[in-house]
Amino acid sequence: MASTPAGSWPVTEAPGETTAAATAEATGGTTGEATHGTTEPTTEPTAAPVAAPMAECLGGAVHLACAESPADELAVIVAGFSGYEAQTRARALTRLAALRGLRRLPGDRHRTVQAGTELRLSDFVADPPAGLGLHVPGTGLLSGRRYRLPAEVVWAGGHECLVEPATSGVVDSGVPEAIAEVVAHDVVARWWAEPREPLLRVSAALGRLLPAGVTAAASGLGLRMSAFVLSVPDLRVALVTVGGEGATLAAAAGRTVRQAVCEAFLRAMAAKAQPWSTLELPDCLRRFAVWQREADYAAYLERLAVDADPRLVDEVSGLRPSGWPEIAARRFGHEPVAVRADGDGPVVKVLCPGALCYRAASGATVLPCPVP
């Protein structure tokens, strides 16, 4: 879901599979231009973010980290598997810093924005409403080209606009993971609007896909879990529901089914703990729709799903983490664009012109798509 933080390791690697290159890339290393300065949190002399102690859930198989900035009325919840507590806490702090940086970006109409190729609201939103006329600078992740981006798709701040806010692409672990989030939400949104691609059921394999003990702990607490996969070129996208007294549903992309399912599961767990008061209204409505109509969503997915080929579940990764910018460019016909805090600080958000994450605000449908 849009404002649900991700888990405690890069989406491009599953537990036990993290390589040195992937770690460097996810932590702002020097493995490629796409990851330059991605995870150093921005800080200010006052109102510094606070990381709360880790909280256990599912009998200690999963941990939650909370990072909050009371002065900004921001709180971020991140879920991670046992053994990844440090990464989980760091990811929560980084996402909070990114959100704080985004809140400072949209200025007034007289703010000077760097010269560059101007992307219009129509490059992001079909049938766009009237824009604010505010721009935010960005940098292409493949070409290094400078862009001027409409503020509505970055962060509108206190300005009223008719574009639905999108937190897809906010950086927490790294730039590749932020791109993967946008791609995942685009895949799910397009499938939800026109479900032509087969939805593959992998619920029976959750015991193998998730770390040992997770499914047993969830079952022992009465939680129901289902997992489905959309297989598209270059990647896998997982939809995972975690139910009980109301369900949460999350989506994530990965190189393999296992990586996508692990990430989507952690996003769903974090969504259960995320305070609703910190969410934008559209995400609150989606969350409430899924929670209130758990049986409807579960039945809809089950009705359309077919069992996945076991070979897909056990597939071995063959995609390098640095491939996410190229994947996005091929999928959307435009390179992803990075937005930095204060113009030259760390990357706080990645945007993909052409993705279905950015759209005009509209009324809910019978079963609204659960992702932005």
CSV table of C-alpha atoms in Angstrom, one decimal:
chain,number,residue,atom,x,y,z
A,1,MET,CA,0.0,0.0,0.0
A,2,ALA,CA,1.1,3.5,-0.6
A,3,SER,CA,2.2,4.6,2.8
A,4,THR,CA,3.2,1.3,4.1
A,5,PRO,CA,7.0,1.0,4.7
A,6,ALA,CA,8.9,-1.9,3.3
A,7,GLY,CA,10.8,-4.6,5.1
A,8,SER,CA,14.3,-4.8,6.5
A,9,TRP,CA,16.4,-5.8,3.5
A,10,PRO,CA,16.5,-4.7,-0.1
A,11,VAL,CA,13.7,-5.9,-2.3
A,12,THR,CA,16.3,-7.1,-4.7
A,13,GLU,CA,17.5,-9.7,-2.2
A,14,ALA,CA,15.7,-12.1,0.1
A,15,PRO,CA,16.9,-13.2,3.5
A,16,GLY,CA,20.1,-15.1,3.3
A,17,GLU,CA,20.7,-14.0,-0.3
A,18,THR,CA,22.1,-10.5,0.2
A,19,THR,CA,25.3,-10.0,-1.8
A,20,ALA,CA,28.0,-7.4,-1.0
A,21,ALA,CA,27.1,-5.5,-4.2
A,22,ALA,CA,23.4,-5.4,-3.3
A,23,THR,CA,24.2,-4.2,0.2
A,24,ALA,CA,26.5,-1.4,-1.2
A,25,GLU,CA,23.8,-0.4,-3.7
A,26,ALA,CA,21.0,-0.4,-1.1
A,27,THR,CA,23.1,1.7,1.3
A,28,GLY,CA,24.2,4.4,-1.0
A,29,GLY,CA,27.4,2.7,-2.2
A,30,THR,CA,29.3,3.2,-5.4
A,31,THR,CA,27.9,0.4,-7.5
A,32,GLY,CA,26.1,2.7,-9.8
A,33,GLU,CA,24.7,6.2,-10.4
A,34,ALA,CA,21.2,5.1,-9.5
A,35,THR,CA,22.2,4.7,-5.8
A,36,HIS,CA,24.2,7.8,-5.2
A,37,GLY,CA,23.3,9.2,-1.8
A,38,THR,CA,20.2,7.1,-1.3
A,39,THR,CA,20.0,6.2,2.3
A,40,GLU,CA,21.7,8.9,4.4
A,41,PRO,CA,18.8,10.4,6.5
A,42,THR,CA,18.5,14.2,6.4
A,43,THR,CA,18.7,15.8,9.8
A,44,GLU,CA,17.9,19.2,11.3
A,45,PRO,CA,19.2,20.8,14.6
A,46,THR,CA,15.7,20.6,16.0
A,47,ALA,CA,12.8,18.1,15.8
A,48,ALA,CA,15.1,15.2,15.2
A,49,PRO,CA,13.4,11.9,14.4
A,50,VAL,CA,13.3,9.3,17.2
A,51,ALA,CA,13.6,5.6,16.8
A,52,ALA,CA,11.4,3.7,19.2
A,53,PRO,CA,12.5,0.4,20.6
A,54,MET,CA,11.9,-2.6,18.5
A,55,ALA,CA,8.6,-4.4,19.1
A,56,GLU,CA,8.2,-8.2,18.6
A,57,CYS,CA,5.2,-9.8,16.9
A,58,LEU,CA,4.4,-13.3,15.7
A,59,GLY,CA,6.3,-14.7,18.6
A,60,GLY,CA,9.5,-12.8,17.7
A,61,ALA,CA,9.6,-14.0,14.1
A,62,VAL,CA,8.8,-10.5,12.9
A,63,HIS,CA,9.9,-7.2,14.5
A,64,LEU,CA,8.5,-3.7,14.1
A,65,ALA,CA,10.5,-0.4,14.2
A,66,CYS,CA,8.8,2.9,14.7
A,67,ALA,CA,10.5,6.2,13.7
A,68,GLU,CA,8.7,9.4,14.5
A,69,SER,CA,9.0,13.1,14.3
A,70,PRO,CA,6.4,14.6,16.7
A,71,ALA,CA,7.0,18.2,15.4
A,72,ASP,CA,6.1,17.0,11.9
A,73,GLU,CA,3.3,14.8,13.1
A,74,LEU,CA,5.0,11.9,11.2
A,75,ALA,CA,5.3,8.3,12.2
A,76,VAL,CA,6.7,5.4,10.1
A,77,ILE,CA,6.3,1.7,10.9
A,78,VAL,CA,8.6,-0.8,9.3
A,79,ALA,CA,8.5,-4.6,9.6
A,80,GLY,CA,11.4,-6.9,9.3
A,81,PHE,CA,12.2,-10.6,10.0
A,82,SER,CA,14.1,-11.7,13.1
A,83,GLY,CA,17.8,-11.2,12.7
A,84,TYR,CA,17.5,-8.0,10.6
A,85,GLU,CA,16.6,-5.6,13.5
A,86,ALA,CA,19.4,-3.1,12.7
A,87,GLN,CA,18.4,-2.9,9.0
A,88,THR,CA,14.7,-2.5,10.0
A,89,ARG,CA,15.4,0.4,12.3
A,90,ALA,CA,17.7,2.1,9.8
A,91,ARG,CA,15.1,1.7,7.1
A,92,ALA,CA,12.4,3.3,9.3
A,93,LEU,CA,14.7,6.3,10.0
A,94,THR,CA,15.6,6.7,6.4
A,95,ARG,CA,12.0,6.7,5.2
A,96,LEU,CA,11.1,9.2,7.9
A,97,ALA,CA,13.9,11.5,6.9
A,98,ALA,CA,12.7,11.2,3.3
A,99,LEU,CA,9.2,12.1,4.2
A,100,ARG,CA,10.5,15.1,6.2
A,101,GLY,CA,12.6,16.1,3.2
A,102,LEU,CA,9.6,15.9,0.9
A,103,ARG,CA,7.6,18.2,3.1
A,104,ARG,CA,10.1,20.9,2.7
A,105,LEU,CA,10.3,20.7,-1.1
A,106,PRO,CA,7.2,22.5,-2.6
A,107,GLY,CA,7.9,26.2,-2.3
A,108,ASP,CA,6.0,29.2,-3.5
A,109,ARG,CA,5.5,30.3,-7.1
A,110,HIS,CA,8.5,32.6,-6.9
A,111,ARG,CA,11.0,29.8,-5.9
A,112,THR,CA,13.8,29.4,-8.4
A,113,VAL,CA,14.0,25.9,-9.8
A,114,GLN,CA,16.9,24.6,-11.8
A,115,ALA,CA,16.7,24.7,-15.6
A,116,GLY,CA,15.9,21.4,-17.2
A,117,THR,CA,13.4,19.5,-19.3
A,118,GLU,CA,9.9,20.2,-18.0
A,119,LEU,CA,7.7,17.2,-17.4
A,120,ARG,CA,4.0,18.2,-17.3
A,121,LEU,CA,1.2,16.8,-15.2
A,122,SER,CA,-0.1,15.1,-18.3
A,123,ASP,CA,3.2,13.0,-18.4
A,124,PHE,CA,2.0,11.4,-15.1
A,125,VAL,CA,-1.8,11.7,-14.9
A,126,ALA,CA,-4.3,10.8,-17.6
A,127,ASP,CA,-6.8,13.7,-18.1
A,128,PRO,CA,-5.0,15.8,-15.6
A,129,PRO,CA,-6.8,18.6,-13.6
A,130,ALA,CA,-5.5,22.1,-13.4
A,131,GLY,CA,-2.0,22.2,-11.9
A,132,LEU,CA,-0.6,24.2,-9.1
A,133,GLY,CA,2.1,25.7,-11.3
A,134,LEU,CA,4.8,24.7,-8.8
A,135,HIS,CA,7.9,22.7,-9.8
A,136,VAL,CA,10.5,20.6,-8.1
A,137,PRO,CA,13.9,19.7,-9.5
A,138,GLY,CA,14.8,16.2,-10.4
A,139,THR,CA,17.6,14.2,-12.1
A,140,GLY,CA,17.3,11.3,-14.6
A,141,LEU,CA,18.7,8.1,-13.1
A,142,LEU,CA,20.0,6.8,-16.5
A,143,SER,CA,21.0,10.0,-18.4
A,144,GLY,CA,21.7,12.4,-15.5
A,145,ARG,CA,19.5,14.9,-17.3
A,146,ARG,CA,17.9,17.6,-15.2
A,147,TYR,CA,14.1,17.8,-15.0
A,148,ARG,CA,11.4,20.2,-13.7
A,149,LEU,CA,8.7,18.1,-12.1
A,150,PRO,CA,5.1,19.1,-11.2
A,151,ALA,CA,4.9,19.4,-7.4
A,152,GLU,CA,1.6,17.5,-7.3
A,153,VAL,CA,3.3,14.2,-8.1
A,154,VAL,CA,6.2,14.8,-5.7
A,155,TRP,CA,4.6,16.4,-2.7
A,156,ALA,CA,1.9,19.0,-2.7
A,157,GLY,CA,2.4,20.0,0.9
A,158,GLY,CA,-0.3,22.2,2.3
A,159,HIS,CA,-1.5,23.2,-1.3
A,160,GLU,CA,-4.9,21.8,-2.3
A,161,CYS,CA,-4.8,19.9,-5.5
A,162,LEU,CA,-6.9,17.5,-7.4
A,163,VAL,CA,-4.2,14.8,-7.8
A,164,GLU,CA,-4.3,11.9,-5.5
A,165,PRO,CA,-1.2,11.9,-3.3
A,166,ALA,CA,1.3,9.0,-4.0
A,167,THR,CA,3.9,7.8,-1.6
A,168,SER,CA,5.0,5.1,-3.9
A,169,GLY,CA,8.7,5.6,-4.6
A,170,VAL,CA,9.6,7.2,-1.3
A,171,VAL,CA,13.1,6.0,-0.5
A,172,ASP,CA,13.7,3.8,2.6
A,173,SER,CA,16.3,1.2,1.7
A,174,GLY,CA,17.6,2.5,-1.6
A,175,VAL,CA,16.8,3.8,-5.0
A,176,PRO,CA,16.4,0.4,-6.7
A,177,GLU,CA,13.9,-0.6,-4.0
A,178,ALA,CA,12.0,2.7,-4.5
A,179,ILE,CA,11.8,2.0,-8.3
A,180,ALA,CA,10.6,-1.5,-7.6
A,181,GLU,CA,7.8,-0.2,-5.4
A,182,VAL,CA,6.5,2.1,-8.2
A,183,VAL,CA,6.7,-0.8,-10.7
A,184,ALA,CA,4.9,-3.2,-8.3
A,185,HIS,CA,2.0,-0.7,-7.8
A,186,ASP,CA,1.8,0.0,-11.6
A,187,VAL,CA,1.6,-3.7,-12.3
A,188,VAL,CA,-1.1,-4.3,-9.7
A,189,ALA,CA,-3.1,-1.2,-10.7
A,190,ARG,CA,-3.1,-2.1,-14.4
A,191,TRP,CA,-4.1,-5.7,-13.6
A,192,TRP,CA,-6.9,-4.6,-11.3
A,193,ALA,CA,-8.3,-2.4,-14.0
A,194,GLU,CA,-8.1,-5.1,-16.6
A,195,PRO,CA,-7.1,-8.6,-15.2
A,196,ARG,CA,-5.9,-10.2,-18.4
A,197,GLU,CA,-2.6,-11.6,-17.0
A,198,PRO,CA,-3.0,-14.8,-15.0
A,199,LEU,CA,-2.9,-14.4,-11.2
A,200,LEU,CA,-0.8,-17.2,-9.8
A,201,ARG,CA,-1.7,-18.7,-6.4
A,202,VAL,CA,1.3,-19.5,-4.2
A,203,SER,CA,-0.4,-19.6,-0.8
A,204,ALA,CA,0.4,-23.3,-0.3
A,205,ALA,CA,4.1,-22.5,-0.6
A,206,LEU,CA,4.2,-19.8,2.0
A,207,GLY,CA,6.0,-22.1,4.4
A,208,ARG,CA,8.9,-22.3,2.0
A,209,LEU,CA,8.7,-18.7,0.7
A,210,LEU,CA,8.8,-17.1,4.2
A,211,PRO,CA,11.5,-17.6,6.8
A,212,ALA,CA,11.1,-20.6,9.1
A,213,GLY,CA,8.5,-20.3,11.8
A,214,VAL,CA,6.7,-17.3,10.3
A,215,THR,CA,3.7,-19.2,8.9
A,216,ALA,CA,3.4,-21.4,12.0
A,217,ALA,CA,3.4,-18.3,14.3
A,218,ALA,CA,0.8,-16.6,12.2
A,219,SER,CA,-1.5,-19.6,12.2
A,220,GLY,CA,-1.1,-20.0,15.9
A,221,LEU,CA,-2.4,-16.4,16.4
A,222,GLY,CA,-5.3,-17.0,14.1
A,223,LEU,CA,-4.0,-15.0,11.2
A,224,ARG,CA,-5.0,-16.0,7.7
A,225,MET,CA,-2.4,-15.5,4.9
A,226,SER,CA,-2.8,-15.7,1.2
A,227,ALA,CA,-0.2,-15.0,-1.5
A,228,PHE,CA,-0.6,-14.4,-5.3
A,229,VAL,CA,1.9,-13.5,-8.0
A,230,LEU,CA,1.8,-11.6,-11.3
A,231,SER,CA,4.6,-12.8,-13.5
A,232,VAL,CA,5.7,-10.0,-16.0
A,233,PRO,CA,8.9,-9.6,-18.0
A,234,ASP,CA,12.0,-9.0,-15.8
A,235,LEU,CA,10.2,-9.3,-12.4
A,236,ARG,CA,7.6,-10.9,-10.2
A,237,VAL,CA,5.0,-8.9,-8.3
A,238,ALA,CA,3.4,-10.4,-5.2
A,239,LEU,CA,0.0,-9.6,-3.6
A,240,VAL,CA,-0.1,-10.8,0.1
A,241,THR,CA,-3.1,-10.6,2.4
A,242,VAL,CA,-2.8,-11.0,6.2
A,243,GLY,CA,-6.2,-11.4,7.7
A,244,GLY,CA,-7.8,-11.8,11.1
A,245,GLU,CA,-10.1,-9.1,12.4
A,246,GLY,CA,-9.9,-7.3,9.1
A,247,ALA,CA,-7.2,-7.9,6.5
A,248,THR,CA,-4.4,-5.8,5.1
A,249,LEU,CA,-3.2,-6.3,1.5
A,250,ALA,CA,0.2,-5.3,0.2
A,251,ALA,CA,2.1,-5.5,-3.1
A,252,ALA,CA,5.8,-5.8,-3.8
A,253,ALA,CA,8.1,-6.5,-6.7
A,254,GLY,CA,11.2,-8.7,-6.7
A,255,ARG,CA,13.5,-10.6,-8.9
A,256,THR,CA,12.0,-13.9,-7.7
A,257,VAL,CA,8.7,-15.0,-6.3
A,258,ARG,CA,10.3,-15.5,-2.9
A,259,GLN,CA,11.7,-12.0,-2.7
A,260,ALA,CA,8.5,-10.4,-3.8
A,261,VAL,CA,6.4,-12.5,-1.3
A,262,CYS,CA,8.7,-11.7,1.6
A,263,GLU,CA,8.6,-8.0,0.9
A,264,ALA,CA,4.8,-7.9,0.4
A,265,PHE,CA,4.3,-9.9,3.6
A,266,LEU,CA,6.4,-7.4,5.6
A,267,ARG,CA,4.5,-4.5,4.0
A,268,ALA,CA,1.2,-6.1,5.1
A,269,MET,CA,2.5,-6.6,8.6
A,270,ALA,CA,3.6,-2.9,8.8
A,271,ALA,CA,0.3,-1.8,7.5
A,272,LYS,CA,-1.5,-3.5,10.4
A,273,ALA,CA,0.6,-1.4,12.8
A,274,GLN,CA,0.6,1.9,10.9
A,275,PRO,CA,-1.4,4.7,12.7
A,276,TRP,CA,-4.3,5.7,10.4
A,277,SER,CA,-3.9,9.3,11.6
A,278,THR,CA,-0.6,9.5,9.7
A,279,LEU,CA,-2.1,8.4,6.3
A,280,GLU,CA,-3.4,10.4,3.5
A,281,LEU,CA,-7.2,10.2,3.0
A,282,PRO,CA,-7.1,8.1,-0.2
A,283,ASP,CA,-4.9,5.5,1.5
A,284,CYS,CA,-7.1,5.5,4.6
A,285,LEU,CA,-10.1,4.8,2.4
A,286,ARG,CA,-8.3,1.9,0.6
A,287,ARG,CA,-7.1,0.5,3.9
A,288,PHE,CA,-10.7,0.7,5.3
A,289,ALA,CA,-12.2,-0.9,2.2
A,290,VAL,CA,-9.8,-3.9,2.4
A,291,TRP,CA,-10.2,-4.2,6.1
A,292,GLN,CA,-14.0,-3.9,6.0
A,293,ARG,CA,-14.5,-6.1,3.0
A,294,GLU,CA,-11.9,-8.7,3.7
A,295,ALA,CA,-14.0,-11.6,2.5
A,296,ASP,CA,-14.8,-9.8,-0.8
A,297,TYR,CA,-11.2,-9.1,-1.6
A,298,ALA,CA,-10.1,-12.6,-0.7
A,299,ALA,CA,-12.9,-14.1,-2.8
A,300,TYR,CA,-12.1,-11.9,-5.7
A,301,LEU,CA,-8.4,-12.9,-5.8
A,302,GLU,CA,-9.2,-16.6,-5.2
A,303,ARG,CA,-11.7,-16.6,-8.0
A,304,LEU,CA,-9.2,-15.2,-10.5
A,305,ALA,CA,-6.2,-17.2,-9.4
A,306,VAL,CA,-4.7,-20.4,-10.7
A,307,ASP,CA,-2.1,-22.5,-9.0
A,308,ALA,CA,1.5,-21.5,-9.8
A,309,ASP,CA,3.9,-23.8,-11.5
A,310,PRO,CA,6.2,-25.1,-8.7
A,311,ARG,CA,9.2,-24.3,-10.9
A,312,LEU,CA,8.2,-20.6,-10.7
A,313,VAL,CA,8.2,-20.7,-6.9
A,314,ASP,CA,11.7,-22.2,-6.7
A,315,GLU,CA,13.2,-20.0,-9.5
A,316,VAL,CA,16.7,-18.7,-9.0
A,317,SER,CA,17.3,-15.0,-9.4
A,318,GLY,CA,19.1,-13.8,-12.6
A,319,LEU,CA,18.5,-10.0,-12.5
A,320,ARG,CA,21.2,-7.7,-11.1
A,321,PRO,CA,19.9,-5.0,-8.6
A,322,SER,CA,21.3,-2.2,-10.9
A,323,GLY,CA,18.7,-3.3,-13.5
A,324,TRP,CA,15.7,-1.6,-11.9
A,325,PRO,CA,16.2,1.8,-13.6
A,326,GLU,CA,16.5,0.0,-17.0
A,327,ILE,CA,13.4,-2.1,-16.2
A,328,ALA,CA,11.4,1.0,-15.4
A,329,ALA,CA,12.6,2.8,-18.5
A,330,ARG,CA,11.6,-0.2,-20.7
A,331,ARG,CA,8.2,-0.5,-19.0
A,332,PHE,CA,7.2,3.2,-19.0
A,333,GLY,CA,9.1,4.5,-22.0
A,334,HIS,CA,10.9,7.1,-19.8
A,335,GLU,CA,13.8,6.9,-17.4
A,336,PRO,CA,13.0,7.2,-13.6
A,337,VAL,CA,13.7,10.6,-12.1
A,338,ALA,CA,15.2,11.1,-8.6
A,339,VAL,CA,14.2,14.0,-6.3
A,340,ARG,CA,16.8,15.0,-3.7
A,341,ALA,CA,16.3,16.8,-0.4
A,342,ASP,CA,17.2,20.4,-0.5
A,343,GLY,CA,18.2,20.0,-4.2
A,344,ASP,CA,21.6,18.4,-3.6
A,345,GLY,CA,20.9,16.1,-0.6
A,346,PRO,CA,20.1,12.4,-0.5
A,347,VAL,CA,17.4,11.0,-2.8
A,348,VAL,CA,14.1,11.1,-1.1
A,349,LYS,CA,11.7,9.9,-3.8
A,350,VAL,CA,11.8,8.3,-7.3
A,351,LEU,CA,9.2,9.1,-9.9
A,352,CYS,CA,8.4,7.1,-13.0
A,353,PRO,CA,6.6,9.1,-15.7
A,354,GLY,CA,4.0,6.8,-17.2
A,355,ALA,CA,3.4,4.7,-14.1
A,356,LEU,CA,-0.2,4.3,-12.9
A,357,CYS,CA,0.7,5.5,-9.4
A,358,TYR,CA,-0.2,9.1,-10.2
A,359,ARG,CA,-3.8,9.9,-10.9
A,360,ALA,CA,-6.6,12.4,-10.4
A,361,ALA,CA,-8.6,11.9,-7.2
A,362,SER,CA,-11.8,10.0,-7.9
A,363,GLY,CA,-14.6,8.3,-6.0
A,364,ALA,CA,-14.1,4.7,-4.8
A,365,THR,CA,-15.3,1.8,-7.0
A,366,VAL,CA,-17.0,-1.4,-5.8
A,367,LEU,CA,-13.6,-3.0,-5.0
A,368,PRO,CA,-11.0,-0.2,-5.2
A,369,CYS,CA,-7.5,-1.1,-6.2
A,370,PRO,CA,-5.7,-1.5,-2.9
A,371,VAL,CA,-2.5,0.3,-4.1
A,372,PRO,CA,-2.1,3.9,-5.3
